[in-house]
Amino acid sequence: MKVLREALRGQRRDLILGTAMVTGHQAGEAAVPFLIGVIIDQAIDGGVDALVLWLGVLAAVYVTLSYSYRWGARFGERASERAAHELRMRITGRVLHERGGAETDRLPGALVSIATSDAARVGAVAVAVTYAIAAGFGLIFAAVLLLNISIPLGLLVLLGTPPLLWLTRKVGEPLEERSEAEQEHGAHASGIAADLVAGLRVLKGLRAEDAAVGRYRQRSRSALTATVRAARAEAAYQGVVLTLSGAFLAVVAVVGGLLAVRGDLTVGQLISTLGLAQFLVNPMSTFAWVGADWAQGRASARRVQAVLDSPEAVAGGDQEPIHPVRGELTLRGIRGGIDLDVAPGELVGIVASDPADAADLVRLLGRAYDPADGRIELDGLALTALAPEPLRAALLATEHHTDIFDGTVRDAVSLGGRADARTVDAAVTAAGADEVARTLPDGLDTMLDDRARSLSGGQRQRIALARALAGEPPVLVVHDPTTAVDAVTEARIAGRLRTMRAGRTTVLITTSPALLAVTDRVIVVRDGKVHTDGTHAGLVAGDAEYRETVLA
């Protein structure tokens, strides 16, 4: 898998060092029973000097294998955590990419699960690789030692291990499939849970808690079933591998015992043989959990790769807007019949009888995606010809539902410090967020919790509007920015907004009479087409359907 290869390649140094250290530990573990056998034979033969020498070698081996394991584990874990971290950053970068696409057909909770759980499983493969290679060298070293004791024993280990490993790999294939299904169902359950928490107030308002809980219960049960299936597969895999390994080691021990009975092995060599057979349990069990981690890592890598390879929602376009941006907007044939023009510096209101038309216009103007038909131009250049990042610096389109992230109110409005203090203060006043700040313990320096849930809907809306105004884009498109604000505050915001946006193109997609009253003109979209336009006062007086839409 590409993701696995890149994750491991990026941690080459730590992997090499960790593998070398753990291999040294495995070699030391294999050498211990061999040295004990040598020491016993030396003691029986009465060679005191040689006995002392071999005891010293044994002590040195113990010290070496202890430090090797400690440092090998450290390097391996560091490689794992760094690989997971870098993968999380890649996933986050793809999700936040200016052209989008990673979020298509995926719930936010599912993306979080991929960026955390799946990334961690891919990172864990680094540790698995370290120990797998070390275990392989341990087996080879043990076989060499057994060859030194007895050629039949050494050949038995050398020739018996490869088919055992192949069989282990085949047994692990069902685990890989079930692990992927487990992660997929778990991610869906997490996504639904995140959406439920985000819309908790709406659910309570609609009294739809039971339906929401039922939906989550169904998905959670599916996730539970997938998890149990994966756990059963892993338990079966571990059991089969340990059974095969135990049978293989029993054969090694029996052959060694038969050779000793025939007199082909000394007492010390028999003890070494039994000790090496016992040592072989360690690498064999290592292969068992390494196989499980590898199977789960491959399954998670496929999910990560799917996010990284997601097709872009906004394709093409590498030009920059004309500088300076004049702010002329032209729409032709959008959604089959929306044709309209907005002059530079004009404050225009758009009233859509169908809320879907309103939401779609905001997304199209912000180039969240491109129109299936028709054309949108900024200063004569098609939006599809413009690169998303410079386009969004020139044309800011904010949807009705926007998020406010952790940090202070000032940070939220200043776009992370990009707007200066004077602009922030002006935007806060224009949006009526100064009244919000006065109710907070530390004013604009008050820390907000996750998505500012401690604030009311109207307070969040005013902060979000202030954030949009503080960016001072040449063209600003906002969608229903004051639906949760009282009428008096809304009228005050409307007047201040017009003053702050004087000379810049502004499009208010709304049905708010207070906001429409301060526009230069209002464009009415009805049945997917521009029905009429005029001043707010003129439309209220002469268009009954308009009057019903905005004054009802």
Coordinates of C-alpha atoms in Angstrom, one line a residue:
M1 CA 0.0 0.0 0.0
K2 CA 1.2 3.5 -0.9
V3 CA 0.3 5.0 2.4
L4 CA 2.1 2.3 4.3
R5 CA 5.3 2.6 2.2
E6 CA 5.4 6.4 2.6
A7 CA 4.7 6.2 6.3
L8 CA 7.6 3.7 6.8
R9 CA 9.9 5.5 4.4
G10 CA 9.5 8.7 6.3
Q11 CA 10.8 7.1 9.5
R12 CA 13.8 5.3 8.0
R13 CA 16.3 6.5 10.5
D14 CA 14.3 5.4 13.6
L15 CA 13.2 2.2 12.0
I16 CA 16.8 1.2 11.1
L17 CA 18.1 2.1 14.6
G18 CA 15.1 0.4 16.3
T19 CA 15.4 -2.7 14.2
A20 CA 19.1 -2.9 14.8
M21 CA 18.6 -2.6 18.6
V22 CA 15.8 -5.0 18.8
T23 CA 17.7 -7.5 16.6
G24 CA 20.6 -7.2 19.1
H25 CA 18.1 -8.0 21.9
Q26 CA 16.8 -11.0 20.0
A27 CA 20.3 -12.2 19.2
G28 CA 21.2 -11.8 22.9
E29 CA 18.1 -13.8 24.0
A30 CA 19.0 -16.6 21.6
A31 CA 22.7 -16.6 22.8
V32 CA 21.7 -16.9 26.5
P33 CA 20.6 -20.6 26.4
F34 CA 23.5 -21.5 24.1
L35 CA 26.0 -19.9 26.5
I36 CA 24.4 -21.7 29.4
G37 CA 24.9 -25.0 27.6
V38 CA 28.5 -24.1 27.0
I39 CA 29.0 -23.1 30.7
I40 CA 27.5 -26.4 31.9
D41 CA 29.8 -28.4 29.6
Q42 CA 32.8 -26.3 30.8
A43 CA 31.8 -27.0 34.5
I44 CA 31.5 -30.7 33.8
D45 CA 34.9 -30.7 32.1
G46 CA 36.5 -28.8 35.0
G47 CA 37.9 -25.9 33.0
V48 CA 37.8 -23.1 35.6
D49 CA 39.4 -20.4 33.5
A50 CA 37.1 -21.1 30.5
L51 CA 34.1 -21.3 32.9
V52 CA 34.9 -17.8 34.2
L53 CA 35.4 -16.5 30.7
W54 CA 32.0 -17.8 29.5
L55 CA 30.3 -16.5 32.6
G56 CA 31.7 -13.0 31.8
V57 CA 30.5 -13.3 28.3
L58 CA 27.0 -14.3 29.6
A59 CA 27.0 -11.3 31.9
A60 CA 28.0 -9.0 29.0
V61 CA 25.2 -10.5 26.8
Y62 CA 22.6 -9.8 29.5
V63 CA 23.7 -6.1 29.8
T64 CA 23.7 -5.7 26.0
L65 CA 20.3 -7.3 25.4
S66 CA 18.8 -5.2 28.2
Y67 CA 19.9 -1.9 26.8
S68 CA 19.2 -3.0 23.2
Y69 CA 15.6 -3.7 24.1
R70 CA 15.2 -0.4 25.9
W71 CA 16.5 1.7 23.1
G72 CA 15.0 -0.4 20.3
A73 CA 11.6 0.0 21.9
R74 CA 12.1 3.7 22.1
F75 CA 13.1 4.1 18.5
G76 CA 10.3 1.9 17.3
E77 CA 7.6 3.8 19.3
R78 CA 9.0 7.1 18.2
A79 CA 8.8 5.9 14.5
S80 CA 5.2 4.8 15.1
E81 CA 4.1 8.0 16.8
R82 CA 5.8 10.2 14.2
A83 CA 4.3 8.2 11.3
A84 CA 0.8 8.6 12.8
H85 CA 1.3 12.3 13.4
E86 CA 2.5 13.0 9.9
L87 CA -0.3 11.0 8.5
R88 CA -2.8 12.9 10.6
M89 CA -1.3 16.2 9.2
R90 CA -1.7 14.9 5.7
I91 CA -5.3 13.9 6.2
T92 CA -6.0 17.3 7.8
G93 CA -4.3 19.1 5.0
R94 CA -6.4 17.1 2.5
V95 CA -9.6 17.8 4.3
L96 CA -8.8 21.6 4.5
H97 CA -7.5 21.8 1.0
E98 CA -8.8 24.8 -0.9
R99 CA -10.4 22.6 -3.6
G100 CA -12.2 20.4 -1.1
G101 CA -13.6 16.9 -2.0
A102 CA -12.4 14.9 1.0
E103 CA -15.7 15.5 2.9
T104 CA -17.8 14.3 0.0
D105 CA -20.1 11.4 1.1
R106 CA -18.3 11.4 4.5
L107 CA -19.6 12.6 7.9
P108 CA -17.3 14.8 9.9
G109 CA -17.1 12.1 12.6
A110 CA -16.0 9.6 10.0
L111 CA -13.2 11.9 8.9
V112 CA -12.1 12.3 12.6
S113 CA -12.1 8.5 13.0
I114 CA -9.8 8.1 9.9
A115 CA -7.5 10.9 11.1
T116 CA -7.2 9.4 14.6
S117 CA -7.9 5.7 14.9
D118 CA -6.9 4.7 11.3
A119 CA -3.8 6.9 11.4
A120 CA -2.7 5.3 14.7
R121 CA -3.1 1.8 13.3
V122 CA -1.0 2.7 10.2
G123 CA 1.6 4.2 12.5
A124 CA 1.6 1.0 14.7
V125 CA 2.9 -0.9 11.6
A126 CA 6.2 0.8 12.2
V127 CA 6.6 -1.0 15.5
A128 CA 5.3 -4.2 13.9
V129 CA 7.9 -4.0 11.1
T130 CA 10.7 -3.4 13.6
Y131 CA 9.8 -6.4 15.7
A132 CA 9.1 -8.6 12.7
I133 CA 12.5 -8.0 11.2
A134 CA 14.2 -8.5 14.5
A135 CA 12.2 -11.7 15.1
G136 CA 13.3 -13.0 11.7
F137 CA 16.9 -12.4 12.5
G138 CA 16.4 -14.0 15.9
L139 CA 15.1 -17.1 14.1
I140 CA 18.1 -17.2 11.8
F141 CA 20.5 -16.7 14.6
A142 CA 18.9 -19.4 16.6
A143 CA 19.0 -21.7 13.6
V144 CA 22.8 -21.0 13.2
L145 CA 23.3 -21.8 16.8
L146 CA 21.4 -25.0 16.4
L147 CA 23.4 -25.8 13.3
N148 CA 26.5 -25.4 15.5
I149 CA 25.0 -27.9 18.0
S150 CA 23.4 -30.2 15.4
I151 CA 23.0 -29.9 11.7
P152 CA 19.6 -31.7 11.7
L153 CA 18.2 -29.3 14.3
G154 CA 19.4 -26.2 12.4
L155 CA 18.0 -27.4 9.1
L156 CA 14.7 -28.2 10.8
V157 CA 14.3 -24.6 11.9
L158 CA 15.7 -23.1 8.7
L159 CA 13.4 -25.2 6.4
G160 CA 10.4 -25.3 8.7
T161 CA 10.1 -21.5 9.4
P162 CA 9.2 -20.2 5.8
P163 CA 6.2 -22.4 5.3
L164 CA 5.0 -21.6 8.8
L165 CA 5.2 -17.9 8.1
W166 CA 3.4 -18.3 4.8
L167 CA 0.6 -20.2 6.5
T168 CA 0.5 -17.5 9.2
R169 CA 0.0 -14.9 6.4
K170 CA -2.9 -16.8 4.8
V171 CA -4.6 -17.3 8.1
G172 CA -4.5 -13.5 8.7
E173 CA -6.4 -12.6 5.5
P174 CA -9.9 -12.8 7.0
L175 CA -8.8 -10.6 9.9
E176 CA -7.7 -7.9 7.4
E177 CA -11.1 -7.8 5.8
R178 CA -13.0 -7.8 9.1
S179 CA -10.8 -5.1 10.5
E180 CA -11.6 -2.8 7.6
A181 CA -15.3 -3.4 8.1
E182 CA -14.9 -2.7 11.8
Q183 CA -13.2 0.6 11.1
E184 CA -15.8 1.6 8.5
H185 CA -18.8 0.9 10.7
G186 CA -17.1 2.5 13.7
A187 CA -16.4 5.7 11.7
H188 CA -20.1 5.9 10.6
A189 CA -21.2 5.5 14.2
S190 CA -18.8 8.3 15.2
G191 CA -20.0 10.5 12.4
I192 CA -23.7 10.1 13.4
A193 CA -22.8 10.7 17.1
A194 CA -21.0 13.9 16.2
D195 CA -23.9 15.2 14.0
L196 CA -26.4 14.4 16.8
V197 CA -24.3 16.4 19.4
A198 CA -23.9 19.3 16.9
G199 CA -27.7 19.4 16.3
L200 CA -28.8 18.6 19.8
R201 CA -30.8 21.8 20.3
V202 CA -32.5 21.4 17.0
L203 CA -33.5 17.8 17.9
K204 CA -34.9 18.9 21.2
G205 CA -36.8 21.7 19.6
L206 CA -38.3 19.3 17.1
R207 CA -38.9 16.7 19.8
A208 CA -37.1 14.2 17.6
E209 CA -34.8 12.7 20.2
D210 CA -36.3 9.3 20.0
A211 CA -35.9 9.1 16.2
A212 CA -32.3 10.3 16.5
V213 CA -31.5 7.8 19.2
G214 CA -33.1 5.0 17.2
R215 CA -30.9 5.9 14.2
Y216 CA -27.8 6.0 16.3
R217 CA -28.7 2.7 18.0
Q218 CA -29.1 1.0 14.7
R219 CA -25.7 2.2 13.5
S220 CA -24.0 1.5 16.8
R221 CA -25.3 -2.1 16.7
S222 CA -23.8 -2.5 13.2
A223 CA -20.5 -1.2 14.5
L224 CA -20.7 -3.5 17.5
T225 CA -21.4 -6.5 15.2
A226 CA -18.4 -5.6 13.0
T227 CA -16.2 -5.1 16.1
V228 CA -17.2 -8.5 17.5
R229 CA -16.5 -10.2 14.1
A230 CA -13.1 -8.6 14.0
A231 CA -12.3 -9.6 17.5
R232 CA -13.3 -13.2 16.8
A233 CA -11.1 -13.2 13.7
E234 CA -8.2 -11.8 15.7
A235 CA -8.7 -14.3 18.5
A236 CA -8.9 -17.2 16.0
Y237 CA -5.8 -15.9 14.2
Q238 CA -3.8 -15.7 17.4
G239 CA -5.0 -19.1 18.5
V240 CA -4.1 -20.8 15.2
V241 CA -0.7 -19.1 15.0
L242 CA 0.2 -20.1 18.6
T243 CA -1.0 -23.6 18.0
L244 CA 1.1 -24.0 14.8
S245 CA 4.1 -22.4 16.5
G246 CA 3.7 -24.6 19.6
A247 CA 3.5 -27.8 17.4
F248 CA 6.6 -26.7 15.5
L249 CA 8.6 -26.0 18.7
A250 CA 7.5 -29.3 20.1
V251 CA 9.0 -31.0 17.1
V252 CA 12.3 -29.2 17.6
A253 CA 12.4 -30.2 21.3
V254 CA 11.5 -33.9 20.5
V255 CA 14.2 -34.1 17.8
G256 CA 16.7 -32.6 20.2
G257 CA 15.7 -35.1 22.9
L258 CA 16.1 -38.0 20.5
L259 CA 19.6 -36.8 19.4
A260 CA 20.6 -36.6 23.1
V261 CA 19.3 -40.1 23.8
R262 CA 21.4 -41.4 20.9
G263 CA 24.5 -39.7 22.4
D264 CA 24.8 -37.1 19.6
L265 CA 24.4 -34.2 22.0
T266 CA 26.2 -33.4 25.3
V267 CA 24.3 -32.5 28.4
G268 CA 25.1 -28.8 27.8
Q269 CA 24.0 -29.1 24.2
L270 CA 20.7 -30.7 25.2
I271 CA 20.1 -27.9 27.6
S272 CA 21.0 -25.3 24.9
T273 CA 18.7 -27.1 22.5
L274 CA 15.7 -27.0 24.9
G275 CA 16.5 -23.4 25.8
L276 CA 16.7 -22.4 22.1
A277 CA 13.4 -24.2 21.5
Q278 CA 11.9 -22.2 24.4
F279 CA 13.4 -19.0 22.9
L280 CA 11.7 -19.7 19.6
V281 CA 8.3 -19.1 21.3
N282 CA 9.2 -15.4 21.5
P283 CA 9.7 -14.7 17.8
M284 CA 6.8 -17.0 16.9
S285 CA 4.4 -15.2 19.2
T286 CA 5.8 -11.9 17.8
F287 CA 4.8 -13.0 14.3
A288 CA 1.3 -13.6 15.7
W289 CA 0.7 -10.1 16.9
V290 CA 2.7 -8.5 14.1
G291 CA 0.4 -10.3 11.6
A292 CA -2.6 -8.9 13.4
D293 CA -1.2 -5.4 13.5
W294 CA -0.2 -5.7 9.8
A295 CA -3.7 -6.8 8.8
Q296 CA -5.3 -4.0 10.7
G297 CA -2.7 -1.4 9.4
R298 CA -3.4 -2.4 5.8
A299 CA -7.1 -2.1 6.3
S300 CA -6.7 1.4 7.8
A301 CA -4.2 2.4 5.2
R302 CA -6.8 1.7 2.5
R303 CA -9.3 4.0 4.3
V304 CA -6.7 6.7 4.7
Q305 CA -5.7 6.4 1.0
A306 CA -9.3 6.8 0.0
V307 CA -9.4 10.2 1.8
L308 CA -6.0 11.3 0.4
D309 CA -7.1 10.3 -3.2
S310 CA -10.5 11.9 -3.0
P311 CA -11.3 13.7 -6.2
E312 CA -11.3 17.5 -5.9
A313 CA -14.7 19.1 -5.6
V314 CA -13.4 22.2 -7.4
A315 CA -11.2 21.2 -10.4
G316 CA -9.3 23.5 -12.7
G317 CA -8.6 27.2 -12.5
D318 CA -5.2 28.6 -11.8
Q319 CA -5.6 32.3 -12.6
E320 CA -5.9 35.2 -10.1
P321 CA -8.6 37.8 -10.0
I322 CA -7.9 41.1 -11.7
H323 CA -6.1 43.5 -9.3
P324 CA -7.5 45.7 -8.0
V325 CA -10.7 43.8 -7.7
R326 CA -13.6 46.0 -9.0
G327 CA -16.3 43.6 -7.7
E328 CA -18.5 43.2 -10.7
L329 CA -20.5 40.0 -10.6
T330 CA -22.3 38.3 -13.6
L331 CA -24.4 35.2 -13.5
R332 CA -25.7 33.6 -16.6
G333 CA -27.9 30.4 -16.9
I334 CA -27.3 29.3 -13.3
R335 CA -29.6 26.4 -12.2
G336 CA -31.2 26.7 -15.7
G337 CA -32.4 30.3 -15.6
I338 CA -30.8 32.6 -13.0
D339 CA -29.3 35.6 -14.9
L340 CA -28.3 38.7 -12.9
D341 CA -25.7 41.4 -12.7
V342 CA -24.2 43.2 -9.7
A343 CA -22.3 46.4 -10.3
P344 CA -19.0 47.2 -8.5
G345 CA -19.7 48.7 -5.1
E346 CA -23.4 47.8 -5.2
L347 CA -25.3 46.5 -2.1
V348 CA -27.7 44.0 -3.5
G349 CA -30.3 41.8 -1.8
I350 CA -31.4 38.5 -3.3
V351 CA -34.7 37.0 -2.2
A352 CA -35.2 33.3 -3.2
S353 CA -38.6 31.7 -2.8
D354 CA -36.9 28.3 -2.6
P355 CA -34.4 28.0 0.2
A356 CA -32.4 25.5 -1.9
D357 CA -31.8 28.2 -4.5
A358 CA -30.5 30.6 -1.8
A359 CA -28.1 28.0 -0.3
D360 CA -26.9 26.9 -3.7
L361 CA -26.1 30.5 -4.8
V362 CA -23.9 31.0 -1.8
R363 CA -22.0 27.8 -2.4
L364 CA -21.6 28.6 -6.1
L365 CA -20.4 32.1 -5.5
G366 CA -17.9 30.8 -2.9
R367 CA -16.9 28.1 -5.4
A368 CA -17.5 25.3 -3.0
Y369 CA -18.4 23.5 -6.2
D370 CA -18.9 24.6 -9.9
P371 CA -22.2 25.0 -11.6
A372 CA -23.4 22.1 -13.8
D373 CA -24.5 24.6 -16.4
G374 CA -24.2 28.4 -16.8
R375 CA -21.4 30.7 -15.9
I376 CA -20.4 33.0 -13.0
E377 CA -17.9 35.8 -13.6
L378 CA -16.0 38.2 -11.3
D379 CA -14.8 41.3 -13.2
G380 CA -15.3 39.5 -16.5
L381 CA -13.3 36.4 -15.5
A382 CA -15.1 33.1 -15.1
L383 CA -14.9 31.7 -11.5
T384 CA -14.0 28.3 -12.9
A385 CA -10.8 29.9 -14.4
L386 CA -9.7 31.3 -11.0
A387 CA -7.7 29.4 -8.3
P388 CA -9.9 28.9 -5.2
E389 CA -7.5 30.6 -2.7
P390 CA -7.0 34.0 -4.4
L391 CA -10.7 33.9 -5.5
R392 CA -11.9 33.5 -1.9
A393 CA -9.6 36.3 -0.8
A394 CA -11.4 38.5 -3.3
L395 CA -14.9 37.0 -2.9
L396 CA -16.0 35.8 0.5
A397 CA -19.2 33.8 0.6
T398 CA -20.4 32.8 4.1
E399 CA -23.1 30.2 4.5
H400 CA -26.0 30.5 7.0
H401 CA -24.5 27.8 9.3
T402 CA -20.9 28.7 10.1
D403 CA -18.6 27.4 12.9
I404 CA -16.7 29.4 15.5
F405 CA -13.6 27.7 16.7
D406 CA -11.9 27.6 20.1
G407 CA -10.1 30.7 21.2
T408 CA -11.0 34.2 22.3
V409 CA -13.8 36.3 20.6
R410 CA -11.1 38.6 19.3
D411 CA -9.2 35.7 17.7
A412 CA -12.5 34.5 16.1
V413 CA -13.2 37.9 14.6
S414 CA -9.7 38.8 13.6
L415 CA -9.3 35.6 11.6
G416 CA -6.3 34.5 13.7
G417 CA -4.7 38.0 13.8
R418 CA -5.0 38.8 10.1
A419 CA -7.2 41.8 10.7
D420 CA -5.8 44.8 12.7
A421 CA -7.3 46.0 15.9
R422 CA -9.2 49.0 14.3
T423 CA -10.8 46.8 11.7
V424 CA -11.8 44.3 14.4
D425 CA -13.4 46.9 16.5
A426 CA -15.3 48.4 13.5
A427 CA -16.5 44.9 12.5
V428 CA -17.6 44.0 16.0
T429 CA -19.6 47.3 16.2
A430 CA -21.1 46.9 12.8
A431 CA -22.3 43.3 13.5
G432 CA -23.6 44.2 17.0
A433 CA -21.1 41.9 18.6
D434 CA -20.0 44.7 20.9
E435 CA -23.2 44.0 22.8
V436 CA -22.3 40.4 23.1
A437 CA -18.8 41.3 24.3
R438 CA -20.2 43.4 27.1
T439 CA -22.1 40.4 28.5
L440 CA -19.0 38.2 28.6
P441 CA -16.6 38.2 31.6
D442 CA -13.5 39.3 29.7
G443 CA -15.2 41.1 26.8
L444 CA -13.5 40.3 23.4
D445 CA -10.8 38.4 25.3
T446 CA -13.2 35.8 26.7
M447 CA -12.3 32.3 25.7
L448 CA -14.9 30.4 23.8
D449 CA -15.5 26.7 24.2
D450 CA -16.0 24.2 21.4
R451 CA -18.0 26.0 18.6
A452 CA -19.0 28.7 21.1
R453 CA -21.8 26.5 22.4
S454 CA -22.1 28.6 25.6
L455 CA -23.4 31.5 23.5
S456 CA -26.9 31.9 22.1
G457 CA -27.7 31.5 18.4
G458 CA -28.0 35.2 18.0
Q459 CA -24.7 35.9 19.7
R460 CA -22.9 33.3 17.5
Q461 CA -24.4 34.9 14.4
R462 CA -23.2 38.3 15.3
I463 CA -19.7 37.1 15.9
A464 CA -19.7 35.2 12.6
L465 CA -20.9 38.3 10.8
A466 CA -18.2 40.4 12.5
R467 CA -15.6 37.8 11.3
A468 CA -16.9 38.2 7.7
L469 CA -16.8 42.0 7.9
A470 CA -13.3 42.0 9.4
G471 CA -11.9 40.3 6.4
E472 CA -12.8 43.3 4.3
P473 CA -13.1 41.3 1.1
P474 CA -13.8 43.3 -2.1
V475 CA -16.9 41.2 -2.6
L476 CA -18.9 39.8 0.3
V477 CA -21.8 37.4 0.0
V478 CA -23.7 36.5 3.2
H479 CA -26.7 34.2 3.7
D480 CA -29.3 35.1 6.4
P481 CA -26.8 36.5 8.9
T482 CA -29.4 37.7 11.4
T483 CA -32.2 35.1 11.6
A484 CA -31.6 34.6 15.4
V485 CA -31.3 38.3 16.2
D486 CA -34.2 40.4 17.5
A487 CA -35.8 43.0 15.2
V488 CA -34.3 46.1 16.9
T489 CA -30.8 44.7 16.9
E490 CA -31.3 43.6 13.3
A491 CA -32.2 47.1 12.1
R492 CA -29.2 48.5 13.9
I493 CA -26.9 45.9 12.3
A494 CA -28.4 46.7 8.8
G495 CA -27.5 50.4 9.0
R496 CA -24.0 49.8 10.3
L497 CA -23.4 47.0 7.7
R498 CA -24.2 49.4 4.9
T499 CA -21.9 52.0 6.3
M500 CA -18.9 49.6 6.7
R501 CA -19.4 48.1 3.3
A502 CA -19.7 51.4 1.5
G503 CA -17.8 51.3 -1.8
R504 CA -17.5 47.5 -1.8
T505 CA -19.7 44.9 -3.5
T506 CA -22.1 43.2 -1.1
V507 CA -24.7 40.6 -1.7
L508 CA -27.2 39.8 1.0
I509 CA -29.1 36.6 0.3
T510 CA -31.9 37.0 2.8
T511 CA -35.6 37.5 3.4
S512 CA -35.0 39.9 6.3
P513 CA -36.9 43.2 5.7
A514 CA -34.5 45.1 7.8
L515 CA -31.5 44.1 5.7
L516 CA -33.3 44.4 2.4
A517 CA -34.4 47.9 3.3
V518 CA -30.8 49.2 3.2
T519 CA -29.9 47.6 -0.1
D520 CA -29.6 49.5 -3.4
R521 CA -31.9 47.1 -5.0
V522 CA -33.5 43.6 -4.5
I523 CA -33.4 40.8 -7.0
V524 CA -36.2 38.2 -6.6
V525 CA -35.5 34.6 -7.7
R526 CA -38.7 32.6 -8.1
D527 CA -39.1 29.1 -9.7
G528 CA -35.4 28.9 -10.5
K529 CA -35.4 32.2 -12.5
V530 CA -34.9 35.9 -11.8
H531 CA -38.5 37.1 -11.6
T532 CA -38.0 40.8 -11.0
D533 CA -35.9 43.4 -9.3
G534 CA -36.4 46.8 -7.7
T535 CA -36.1 48.6 -4.5
H536 CA -37.3 47.0 -1.3
A537 CA -40.0 49.6 -0.8
G538 CA -41.2 49.4 -4.4
L539 CA -41.4 45.6 -4.3
V540 CA -43.3 45.7 -1.0
A541 CA -45.8 48.1 -2.5
G542 CA -46.2 46.4 -5.9
D543 CA -45.5 42.6 -5.5
A544 CA -47.9 40.7 -3.2
E545 CA -45.9 37.5 -3.3
Y546 CA -42.7 39.4 -2.4
R547 CA -44.6 41.2 0.4
E548 CA -45.8 37.8 1.7
T549 CA -42.3 36.3 1.6
V550 CA -40.4 39.0 3.5
L551 CA -43.1 40.4 5.8
A552 CA -44.9 37.2 6.8

